[in-house]
XYZ file of C-alpha atoms in Angstrom:
720
model
C 153.906 76.349 99.701
C 156.114 79.398 98.987
C 156.007 81.936 96.189
C 158.900 80.344 94.283
C 156.971 77.093 93.743
C 153.935 79.125 92.543
C 156.197 80.956 90.083
C 157.603 77.675 88.715
C 154.108 76.249 88.305
C 152.862 79.271 86.305
C 155.908 79.254 84.030
C 155.464 75.509 83.413
C 152.223 76.061 81.497
C 152.784 79.691 80.401
C 156.512 80.319 79.788
C 155.877 83.859 78.486
C 153.788 84.952 81.525
C 154.678 88.320 83.092
C 155.617 86.839 86.449
C 156.597 90.282 87.798
C 152.902 91.231 88.161
C 152.246 88.102 90.223
C 155.312 88.772 92.378
C 154.227 92.401 92.892
C 150.736 91.228 93.931
C 152.255 88.742 96.392
C 154.510 91.386 97.983
C 151.605 93.877 98.145
C 149.272 91.343 99.828
C 152.016 90.191 102.194
C 152.675 93.767 103.342
C 148.947 94.658 103.527
C 148.068 91.655 105.709
C 151.243 92.102 107.754
C 151.054 90.122 110.992
C 147.389 89.161 110.531
C 146.918 85.509 111.357
C 144.310 82.909 110.565
C 142.461 81.012 113.309
C 145.020 78.211 112.884
C 147.812 80.608 113.886
C 149.371 80.732 110.402
C 150.205 84.077 108.831
C 147.216 85.229 106.779
C 149.256 85.420 103.553
C 149.189 81.599 103.475
C 145.512 81.788 102.427
C 145.829 84.022 99.326
C 148.943 82.026 98.362
C 146.893 78.805 98.616
C 144.135 80.355 96.474
C 146.691 81.368 93.831
C 148.039 77.783 93.793
C 144.538 76.389 93.058
C 144.103 78.932 90.248
C 147.465 77.872 88.829
C 146.279 74.235 88.960
C 143.514 75.391 86.584
C 146.229 76.988 84.415
C 144.691 80.450 84.597
C 146.270 83.699 83.423
C 148.421 86.230 85.290
C 145.650 88.800 86.105
C 143.478 86.036 87.649
C 146.292 84.689 89.814
C 147.294 88.231 90.857
C 143.658 88.921 91.823
C 143.645 85.650 93.790
C 146.616 86.909 95.811
C 144.885 90.261 96.416
C 141.282 89.069 96.899
C 141.136 89.653 100.698
C 143.121 92.895 100.828
C 140.131 95.247 100.462
C 137.965 93.298 102.891
C 140.539 92.704 105.629
C 142.907 95.686 105.464
C 142.694 99.467 105.131
C 143.426 99.372 101.390
C 140.609 100.227 98.954
C 139.650 99.142 95.442
C 141.043 102.485 94.268
C 144.427 101.500 95.752
C 144.316 98.183 93.888
C 143.441 99.938 90.622
C 146.216 102.504 91.088
C 148.844 99.788 91.618
C 147.570 97.007 89.332
C 145.165 98.514 86.794
C 141.424 98.277 86.231
C 141.328 94.632 85.077
C 142.764 93.205 88.296
C 140.791 95.739 90.406
C 137.525 94.581 88.781
C 138.349 90.958 89.590
C 139.173 91.794 93.227
C 136.022 93.896 93.614
C 133.886 91.059 92.240
C 134.941 88.633 94.999
C 135.012 91.185 97.836
C 132.202 90.402 100.244
C 129.741 93.024 101.398
C 130.825 92.475 104.986
C 130.998 96.175 105.829
C 127.285 96.716 105.151
C 124.601 95.922 107.704
C 121.858 93.367 107.115
C 119.022 92.243 109.327
C 119.664 88.516 108.837
C 122.582 86.294 107.892
C 120.489 84.919 105.021
C 120.014 88.445 103.668
C 123.761 89.074 103.862
C 124.499 85.816 102.051
C 121.910 86.631 99.377
C 123.364 90.102 98.760
C 126.910 88.722 98.527
C 125.764 86.180 95.951
C 123.779 88.768 93.994
C 126.896 90.894 93.678
C 128.968 87.892 92.688
C 126.538 86.871 89.923
C 126.441 90.385 88.478
C 130.231 90.472 88.511
C 130.391 87.009 86.899
C 128.275 88.291 84.029
C 131.032 90.793 83.284
C 133.982 88.485 83.885
C 133.703 84.739 84.546
C 137.156 84.676 86.174
C 135.539 86.152 89.310
C 133.719 82.918 90.142
C 136.885 80.918 89.487
C 138.678 83.000 92.145
C 135.706 82.633 94.482
C 135.662 78.844 94.060
C 139.411 78.679 94.696
C 138.921 80.837 97.810
C 136.185 78.513 99.099
C 138.205 75.356 98.321
C 141.237 76.585 100.270
C 139.019 77.647 103.180
C 137.433 74.177 103.206
C 140.872 72.532 103.144
C 141.838 74.561 106.246
C 138.449 74.421 108.029
C 139.756 72.192 110.837
C 140.853 75.179 112.947
C 137.396 76.774 112.997
C 134.802 76.222 115.781
C 132.395 73.353 115.127
C 129.378 75.597 114.476
C 131.355 77.561 111.860
C 132.557 74.327 110.277
C 128.991 73.113 109.778
C 127.782 76.512 108.555
C 130.538 76.772 105.926
C 130.151 73.123 104.938
C 126.398 73.492 104.389
C 126.860 76.662 102.303
C 129.534 74.855 100.282
C 127.271 71.877 99.603
C 124.242 74.034 98.734
C 125.890 76.815 96.693
C 129.553 76.430 95.768
C 129.761 72.732 94.824
C 126.691 73.123 92.538
C 128.286 76.261 91.047
C 131.450 74.295 90.272
C 129.235 71.618 88.695
C 127.355 74.152 86.540
C 130.721 75.516 85.368
C 131.904 71.971 84.626
C 134.859 72.082 87.035
C 134.619 68.563 88.447
C 138.156 68.742 89.884
C 136.885 71.357 92.356
C 133.299 70.075 92.685
C 134.245 66.618 93.974
C 136.719 67.937 96.535
C 134.244 70.551 97.822
C 131.559 67.875 98.248
C 133.849 65.451 100.080
C 135.165 68.169 102.412
C 131.636 69.408 103.176
C 130.494 65.806 103.816
C 133.410 65.331 106.222
C 132.270 68.240 108.445
C 128.504 67.785 108.145
C 128.449 64.016 108.802
C 131.855 63.176 110.370
C 130.826 59.766 111.751
C 129.354 58.603 108.438
C 132.295 60.071 106.513
C 135.015 58.278 108.494
C 133.001 55.036 108.613
C 132.787 55.157 104.808
C 136.505 55.968 104.466
C 137.333 52.907 106.568
C 135.040 50.600 104.577
C 136.400 51.843 101.242
C 139.984 51.365 102.455
C 139.283 47.748 103.454
C 137.983 46.918 99.959
C 140.592 48.927 98.058
C 143.184 46.191 97.431
C 140.621 43.624 96.303
C 138.820 46.184 94.124
C 142.001 47.537 92.512
C 143.133 44.033 91.606
C 139.784 43.314 89.905
C 139.711 46.660 88.058
C 143.290 46.180 86.815
C 142.274 42.816 85.378
C 139.334 44.409 83.533
C 141.591 47.217 82.239
C 144.148 44.708 80.900
C 141.432 42.786 79.015
C 139.958 46.000 77.572
C 143.363 47.429 76.592
C 144.231 44.267 74.673
C 140.915 44.262 72.759
C 141.132 47.998 71.942
C 144.698 47.593 70.688
C 143.589 44.718 68.470
C 140.890 47.015 67.042
C 143.532 49.671 66.285
C 142.367 52.102 68.985
C 145.067 53.719 71.111
C 143.679 54.505 74.554
C 144.712 55.649 77.995
C 142.654 53.536 80.442
C 142.409 54.393 84.134
C 140.471 53.221 87.146
C 138.660 56.135 88.790
C 137.632 55.593 92.448
C 134.269 57.160 93.232
C 134.314 60.043 95.679
C 133.023 59.500 99.178
C 130.113 61.928 98.916
C 128.876 60.344 95.674
C 128.967 56.888 97.326
C 127.106 58.227 100.384
C 124.538 59.986 98.200
C 123.939 56.810 96.186
C 123.464 54.786 99.386
C 121.037 57.385 100.714
C 119.066 57.959 97.477
C 118.732 54.255 96.661
C 118.382 53.119 100.290
C 121.323 50.705 99.959
C 124.031 49.547 102.349
C 127.717 49.937 101.500
C 127.913 46.216 100.693
C 125.194 46.672 98.043
C 127.226 49.308 96.150
C 129.277 47.429 93.552
C 130.482 50.207 91.256
C 132.881 51.860 93.704
C 135.330 52.342 90.849
C 134.622 53.404 87.288
C 136.879 52.785 84.301
C 137.729 55.798 82.181
C 138.847 55.324 78.569
C 140.520 58.340 76.929
C 141.078 58.254 73.149
C 142.164 60.642 70.384
C 139.000 61.198 68.351
C 135.216 61.125 68.552
C 135.234 58.261 66.060
C 137.443 56.261 68.446
C 134.962 56.955 71.281
C 132.186 55.114 69.458
C 134.627 52.441 68.276
C 135.720 51.843 71.879
C 132.058 51.617 72.929
C 131.538 48.831 70.404
C 134.521 46.929 71.798
C 133.230 47.325 75.395
C 129.772 45.998 74.458
C 131.293 43.067 72.579
C 133.273 42.111 75.672
C 130.604 42.522 78.359
C 126.816 42.667 78.382
C 125.473 46.205 78.769
C 122.768 46.901 81.387
C 119.624 48.236 79.639
C 118.841 51.897 80.308
C 122.336 52.676 81.605
C 123.851 53.995 78.358
C 124.093 57.788 77.986
C 125.522 59.664 75.020
C 126.735 63.027 76.340
C 128.876 63.497 73.203
C 125.905 63.868 70.853
C 123.950 65.628 73.607
C 126.384 67.503 75.916
C 125.340 68.613 79.393
C 124.721 72.369 79.879
C 128.070 72.603 81.725
C 129.854 71.469 78.515
C 130.530 67.928 79.800
C 130.914 65.340 77.013
C 131.449 61.626 77.380
C 129.899 58.225 76.650
C 128.628 56.429 79.757
C 127.746 52.742 79.847
C 127.372 50.190 82.629
C 128.105 46.539 81.871
C 128.143 43.240 83.741
C 131.816 42.257 83.894
C 133.326 38.760 83.935
C 132.778 38.429 87.699
C 129.090 39.293 87.392
C 129.397 42.742 88.978
C 128.275 46.037 87.402
C 131.138 48.068 85.926
C 130.704 51.694 84.902
C 132.800 52.792 81.896
C 133.275 56.363 80.619
C 134.720 56.998 77.156
C 135.929 60.432 75.995
C 138.620 62.273 74.032
C 141.564 64.056 75.659
C 139.937 67.407 74.910
C 136.666 66.238 76.491
C 138.592 65.029 79.535
C 140.217 68.424 79.978
C 136.797 70.082 79.776
C 135.345 67.569 82.267
C 138.049 68.374 84.806
C 138.380 72.141 84.323
C 135.095 73.115 82.652
C 134.733 76.791 81.851
C 138.367 77.362 82.876
C 139.441 75.315 79.854
C 137.216 77.204 77.415
C 137.054 80.801 78.534
C 137.429 83.653 76.089
C 140.449 85.294 77.742
C 142.582 82.247 77.125
C 141.308 81.856 73.578
C 141.988 85.476 72.678
C 138.321 86.291 72.123
C 137.596 83.371 69.758
C 134.232 81.613 69.803
C 132.724 84.285 72.066
C 129.185 83.472 70.882
C 129.692 79.818 71.821
C 131.081 80.946 75.182
C 128.007 83.122 75.824
C 125.730 80.163 75.048
C 127.560 78.053 77.597
C 126.829 80.674 80.227
C 123.159 81.172 79.301
C 122.098 79.709 82.668
C 123.913 82.590 84.389
C 121.946 85.142 82.354
C 118.732 83.395 83.371
C 119.683 83.583 87.063
C 120.316 87.313 86.671
C 116.930 87.758 84.966
C 114.790 86.161 87.668
C 116.800 87.311 90.686
C 116.166 90.979 89.878
C 112.502 90.383 90.756
C 113.187 88.675 94.104
C 113.594 91.264 96.844
C 113.236 88.762 99.669
C 116.488 87.040 100.701
C 114.778 83.753 101.600
C 113.040 83.528 98.208
C 116.293 84.361 96.436
C 118.257 81.646 98.254
C 115.546 79.000 97.727
C 115.294 79.748 94.002
C 119.072 79.823 93.628
C 119.382 76.369 95.218
C 116.690 75.037 92.870
C 118.465 76.484 89.827
C 121.940 75.299 90.821
C 121.326 72.065 92.652
C 118.329 70.403 91.007
C 119.097 67.558 88.616
C 118.164 68.183 85.003
C 115.740 66.526 82.624
C 116.403 66.603 78.860
C 113.432 66.850 76.511
C 112.994 67.544 72.797
C 111.089 70.039 70.710
C 109.097 68.560 67.778
C 112.043 69.622 65.546
C 114.509 67.632 67.642
C 116.191 70.480 69.555
C 117.293 69.523 73.075
C 115.923 71.581 75.991
C 117.289 71.110 79.523
C 115.003 71.854 82.470
C 115.118 71.262 86.249
C 113.970 67.785 87.282
C 110.229 67.836 87.998
C 109.475 70.479 85.347
C 106.140 70.519 83.527
C 105.073 71.625 80.002
C 104.625 75.211 81.255
C 108.348 75.334 82.153
C 109.115 74.054 78.652
C 106.821 76.676 77.040
C 108.504 79.578 78.835
C 111.979 78.208 78.021
C 111.057 78.327 74.314
C 109.652 81.878 74.425
C 107.797 84.130 76.848
C 104.842 84.543 74.454
C 104.553 80.763 74.039
C 104.251 80.440 77.807
C 101.747 83.294 78.162
C 99.504 81.865 75.407
C 99.836 78.207 76.446
C 96.472 76.408 76.717
C 97.559 72.773 76.491
C 100.402 70.370 75.748
C 101.202 67.124 73.971
C 103.962 64.802 75.153
C 104.994 62.074 72.723
C 101.938 63.019 70.597
C 99.473 62.481 73.463
C 97.558 65.201 75.300
C 98.736 65.649 78.886
C 97.680 67.973 81.739
C 99.813 71.074 82.246
C 101.130 69.751 85.581
C 102.492 66.579 83.893
C 106.075 65.882 85.019
C 108.434 65.675 82.052
C 110.855 62.755 81.713
C 114.136 62.376 79.824
C 113.553 61.914 76.103
C 109.989 63.283 76.026
C 109.010 65.130 72.840
C 106.983 68.151 73.934
C 104.602 70.206 71.822
C 102.881 73.289 73.256
C 99.356 74.242 72.126
C 98.760 78.012 72.136
C 95.780 80.256 71.505
C 95.596 83.945 70.679
C 92.420 84.003 72.812
C 94.215 82.660 75.879
C 93.434 84.740 79.005
C 97.100 84.427 79.989
C 98.833 82.598 82.854
C 96.910 81.402 85.891
C 98.151 82.209 89.376
C 98.016 78.461 90.043
C 100.886 78.060 87.586
C 103.245 79.566 90.163
C 102.650 76.436 92.283
C 103.133 74.085 89.317
C 106.256 75.314 87.536
C 109.686 74.241 88.765
C 112.113 76.619 87.065
C 112.752 80.072 88.584
C 112.747 81.477 85.020
C 109.134 80.392 84.424
C 108.030 81.769 87.792
C 109.672 85.084 87.007
C 108.003 85.360 83.589
C 104.573 84.520 85.048
C 105.019 87.205 87.718
C 106.140 89.649 85.037
C 102.921 89.023 83.102
C 100.747 89.746 86.110
C 102.862 92.779 86.895
C 102.458 94.244 83.403
C 99.013 93.090 82.253
C 96.947 93.396 85.386
C 98.394 96.313 87.291
C 95.070 97.749 88.445
C 93.851 94.326 89.493
C 97.131 93.682 91.320
C 96.925 97.012 93.148
C 93.386 96.276 94.365
C 94.310 92.702 95.252
C 97.481 93.742 97.093
C 95.642 96.478 98.985
C 92.960 94.049 100.146
C 95.535 91.391 101.109
C 97.597 93.848 103.178
C 94.483 95.238 104.889
C 93.370 91.719 105.860
C 96.828 90.762 107.126
C 96.969 93.969 109.175
C 93.520 93.338 110.586
C 94.422 89.718 111.369
C 97.393 90.922 113.396
C 95.375 93.714 115.020
C 96.691 96.751 113.093
C 94.927 99.477 111.150
C 97.006 99.480 107.971
C 95.597 102.793 106.724
C 96.646 104.528 109.941
C 100.167 103.143 109.506
C 100.307 104.377 105.903
C 99.796 107.964 107.069
C 102.986 107.982 109.141
C 105.946 110.140 108.129
C 108.440 107.332 107.543
C 106.451 105.612 104.765
C 107.995 107.551 101.855
C 111.517 106.663 102.970
C 110.503 103.062 103.570
C 109.083 102.754 100.047
C 112.396 103.999 98.621
C 114.322 101.483 100.742
C 112.153 98.702 99.338
C 112.680 100.038 95.766
C 109.037 101.063 95.260
C 108.358 104.339 93.433
C 105.046 104.788 95.235
C 102.444 103.033 97.373
C 100.656 101.587 94.323
C 103.860 99.839 93.236
C 104.024 98.186 96.642
C 100.380 97.061 96.456
C 100.967 95.745 92.903
C 104.037 93.768 94.041
C 101.920 92.111 96.740
C 99.155 91.456 94.202
C 101.337 89.622 91.685
C 103.290 87.697 94.318
C 106.712 89.390 94.280
C 106.464 89.988 98.041
C 104.159 88.718 100.769
C 101.919 90.717 103.084
C 103.830 89.407 106.094
C 107.135 90.675 104.702
C 105.698 94.140 104.001
C 103.877 94.455 107.318
C 106.975 93.330 109.189
C 109.085 96.032 107.506
C 106.436 98.701 108.191
C 106.273 97.764 111.874
C 110.079 97.634 112.165
C 110.299 101.135 110.699
C 107.465 102.339 112.926
C 109.263 101.121 116.029
C 112.526 102.780 114.943
C 110.911 106.121 114.135
C 108.724 106.360 117.234
C 110.697 104.606 119.953
C 112.461 107.576 121.542
C 109.706 110.104 120.885
C 106.878 107.843 122.018
C 108.530 106.580 125.192
C 109.205 110.177 126.263
C 105.571 111.152 125.642
C 104.012 108.057 127.183
C 105.962 108.292 130.434
C 104.484 111.774 130.948
C 100.901 110.838 130.197
C 98.500 111.920 132.922
C 95.317 109.945 132.507
C 93.467 112.499 134.588
C 94.490 115.448 132.442
C 92.182 117.209 130.010
C 90.773 114.534 127.696
C 91.510 114.668 124.021
C 89.594 112.510 121.606
C 91.406 110.189 119.251
C 89.421 107.746 117.173
C 91.686 104.959 115.936
C 90.413 101.685 114.524
C 87.155 102.084 116.430
C 88.876 103.129 119.651
C 88.793 106.437 121.554
C 91.904 106.934 123.699
C 91.717 109.401 126.560
C 94.663 111.715 127.072
C 96.919 110.812 124.132
C 96.796 111.594 120.415
C 98.351 109.852 117.401
C 99.220 106.549 119.036
C 99.205 103.217 117.248
C 96.383 100.932 118.401
C 96.923 97.163 118.522
C 94.326 94.642 119.641
C 95.750 92.039 122.000
C 95.685 88.479 120.738
C 95.345 87.058 124.229
C 91.697 88.090 124.554
C 90.684 89.486 121.097
C 88.261 92.249 122.197
C 85.325 93.273 119.972
C 82.901 96.222 120.239
C 80.574 95.574 123.160
C 83.294 94.104 125.365
C 84.430 96.202 128.312
C 87.988 97.188 127.461
C 91.109 98.820 128.880
C 94.215 100.188 127.175
C 97.809 99.404 128.075
C 100.604 101.744 126.955
C 103.445 99.558 125.657
C 107.050 100.484 125.058
C 107.446 101.317 121.392
C 104.270 99.563 120.146
C 101.522 102.048 120.911
C 98.447 101.118 122.936
C 97.417 97.505 123.353
C 93.653 96.986 123.819
C 92.508 94.255 126.248
C 89.174 93.079 127.609
C 88.724 94.125 131.224
C 88.241 90.466 132.168
C 91.473 89.456 130.381
C 93.457 87.194 132.707
C 96.691 89.072 131.950
C 95.072 92.241 133.295
C 93.363 90.499 136.226
C 96.606 88.766 137.300
C 98.329 92.122 137.621
C 100.998 91.273 135.038
C 100.896 94.871 133.789
C 102.279 98.085 135.272
C 99.098 99.758 136.588
C 100.476 103.233 135.779
C 100.364 102.298 132.090
C 96.701 101.282 132.079
C 94.478 103.992 130.529
C 90.792 104.470 129.786
C 89.683 103.610 126.250
C 86.251 103.350 124.670
C 84.675 102.027 121.499
C 83.884 104.737 118.986
C 83.525 104.786 115.186
C 83.717 101.007 114.840
C 80.673 100.480 112.615
C 82.690 99.905 109.409
C 85.377 97.769 111.025
C 85.647 94.043 111.688
C 87.796 92.255 114.268
C 89.340 88.759 114.401
C 87.823 86.506 117.063
C 88.700 82.882 117.691
C 85.937 80.461 118.697
C 85.904 76.730 119.325
C 82.995 74.353 118.795
C 82.819 70.762 120.076
C 80.495 68.199 118.518
C 79.690 64.528 118.160
C 81.621 63.577 115.031
C 79.476 62.830 112.000
C 79.844 63.207 108.202
C 79.169 66.705 106.846
C 79.204 68.592 110.143
C 82.148 70.793 109.120
C 80.438 71.736 105.830
C 77.279 72.718 107.740
C 79.249 75.000 110.060
C 81.050 76.691 107.149
C 77.824 77.155 105.142
C 75.967 78.606 108.126
C 78.732 81.127 108.881
C 78.850 82.094 105.192
C 75.058 82.554 105.084
C 75.392 84.999 107.985
C 77.723 87.148 105.804
C 80.626 86.455 108.160
C 84.152 85.907 106.832
C 86.224 82.971 108.071
C 89.931 83.930 108.269
C 91.072 80.457 109.331
C 89.530 77.104 110.223
C 90.941 73.900 111.644
C 89.060 70.702 112.487
C 90.236 67.568 114.269
C 88.759 64.472 115.886
C 89.865 63.347 119.371
C 90.358 59.742 120.449
C 86.943 59.931 122.112
C 85.236 60.660 118.788
C 84.718 64.364 119.543
C 84.977 66.751 116.583
C 86.737 69.987 117.596
C 86.385 72.914 115.189
C 88.558 76.029 115.688
C 87.705 79.140 113.664
C 88.909 82.732 113.415
C 85.988 84.906 112.313
C 85.780 88.560 111.265
C 83.295 89.997 113.788
C 81.708 93.482 113.829
C 80.726 93.595 117.493
C 79.818 91.488 120.514
C 76.170 91.080 119.440
C 77.299 89.826 116.026
C 79.551 87.282 117.741
C 76.785 86.049 120.044
C 74.379 85.646 117.087
C 76.901 83.547 115.169
C 77.703 81.366 118.181
C 73.996 80.786 118.960
C 73.296 79.748 115.353
C 76.242 77.322 115.321
C 75.131 75.772 118.596
C 71.758 74.879 117.017
C 73.444 72.641 114.417
C 72.689 68.971 115.086
C 75.543 67.415 117.076
C 77.138 70.635 118.390
C 77.040 70.454 122.183
C 79.332 73.360 123.169
C 80.797 76.534 121.710
C 83.061 79.042 123.355
C 85.147 82.099 122.703
C 88.871 81.243 122.940
C 91.152 83.129 125.310
C 94.776 82.561 124.255
C 96.371 82.513 127.679
């Protein structure tokens, strides 16, 4: 495609368009990208030109198409957003900035980079919906030209397309883009299944088209007799939708009869229902397969009547009935209804159609972790919906699998916080009841309600409900959350062999808190307490920062350590280290030493001193550099506990596990983890990680366990 054909296309639907701006954008992008080439060998300008063509297919305005031509200039050339604004104005610059990736920033993981790019895109979308239309056009053209990329990149882009961009197109109602994105992604993710399906569909095409044309002729004659003018078309189903149906319903290709649907397009809503009557008088409808999306539109603005009938040959036939305006919306979604094209009319209606975007922005602000953000985004975009009613008859859409708590929070935050019960179809149901289409839901509240339960976070399906529950815990129980978070982090540190309080004293902590957007240490503890972040995430970041801040300094100091020099005491987590001060102490997980064991220290590179038992096999085998072994002793360990793994073997019998747990609990000993299994020989093996004060404590516990009826051996586990 060349620029002249793009110009003709724009003028065909917008004769008064200022084509000079589009031409200027094309010339600017062409010069900026210069001799840059795509992996296929084509000049890079072919990509922005392809994106602009897709935007013109959606009949979008001049600024959007100009931004489509310029969308890669800032990312891939030396030009800046300021240069774009200077040459094209703030409107086009804002659109370009919204789709510019954050590729020049550094992230620890690819998932984190993807999450940050999407965060920026959603915030930009909230200001101007045209940004996502450019982004979808960009992705569609990239998918059309994906053949030149390496196979691993093809699969990576295809998976991201299927998980994020096709669902986004669906939520915006742009089926013309959604279907093509899904089929292209399917082609690269499952090439064998894709081409096998293409071949099977091709073989049946002639026979199927002949049959569909016969059904269309019959229907057209009957509609005409009823005085209804209609455009009737056969619509072949897309390959991915056929594949998904085969997979979801566990059917073979031969068992899929409705490979083609019939679409009836009429002038008015009245004619839609009239046409439905004609269809049902001709062929018998299948019960439960009629859906009225005209009276109850989908959240993405889709409207149509759907019915499935048994046609004259005895096969199921899916028929969709809609007006021309509905058809335009079904194909182009938000692009056919956006405020810029309508000159600002119906802006309140437009905002309502994008309410799901506002909800994404609300809950994503609370999710600092990239993995959590991506998982919740996929749930919100990709999960099928369930439609339920309020007692007054209002329709509420929720993710499939939602429960009454999700419904309560969708109505109002206070309704959710004060929820104590629910009725569905006038019957009491448990709060984890899964809602179904058509359910009438009534929430029972109480002013004396203690508020949400933490268990609700495992029950609710919608990210919005999860966010509001977390917000309640964050606001209402700050002190409790701080104490809870502090205890959780201490236990996680102890489980991994770190003294968390010693780490908190280090110089880098203030900067680290700012990086993680915490005003102070209590905010961090509170975030752990109400579930915004996990202890593993926090501890990992602390240790990463520790290694960065101490690597050069510590390695220089450690190499010069003379273990025979004047001794300097350092008590750290119950350990006295000879010769070195202010070093991080970590207990090795290979031998899990406890006070009373004879121990030795090993100076690691960048991770402080690792404490081992002297009889540790790693030490005995000589795996360590002997010059790094130093003398360490137990000191000041009375208030500290240490994780120790033990294993008990027993003759399997009912209740033996409960006896072991009760005995350990009676001895005031915490169990960090427990796992029990039975071997083929009928031997019960119980693995436990206990919090032990010292060697004598450990021996007492082991002796008591061994006295339980059926236990014939118990040992301390060495992970080597």
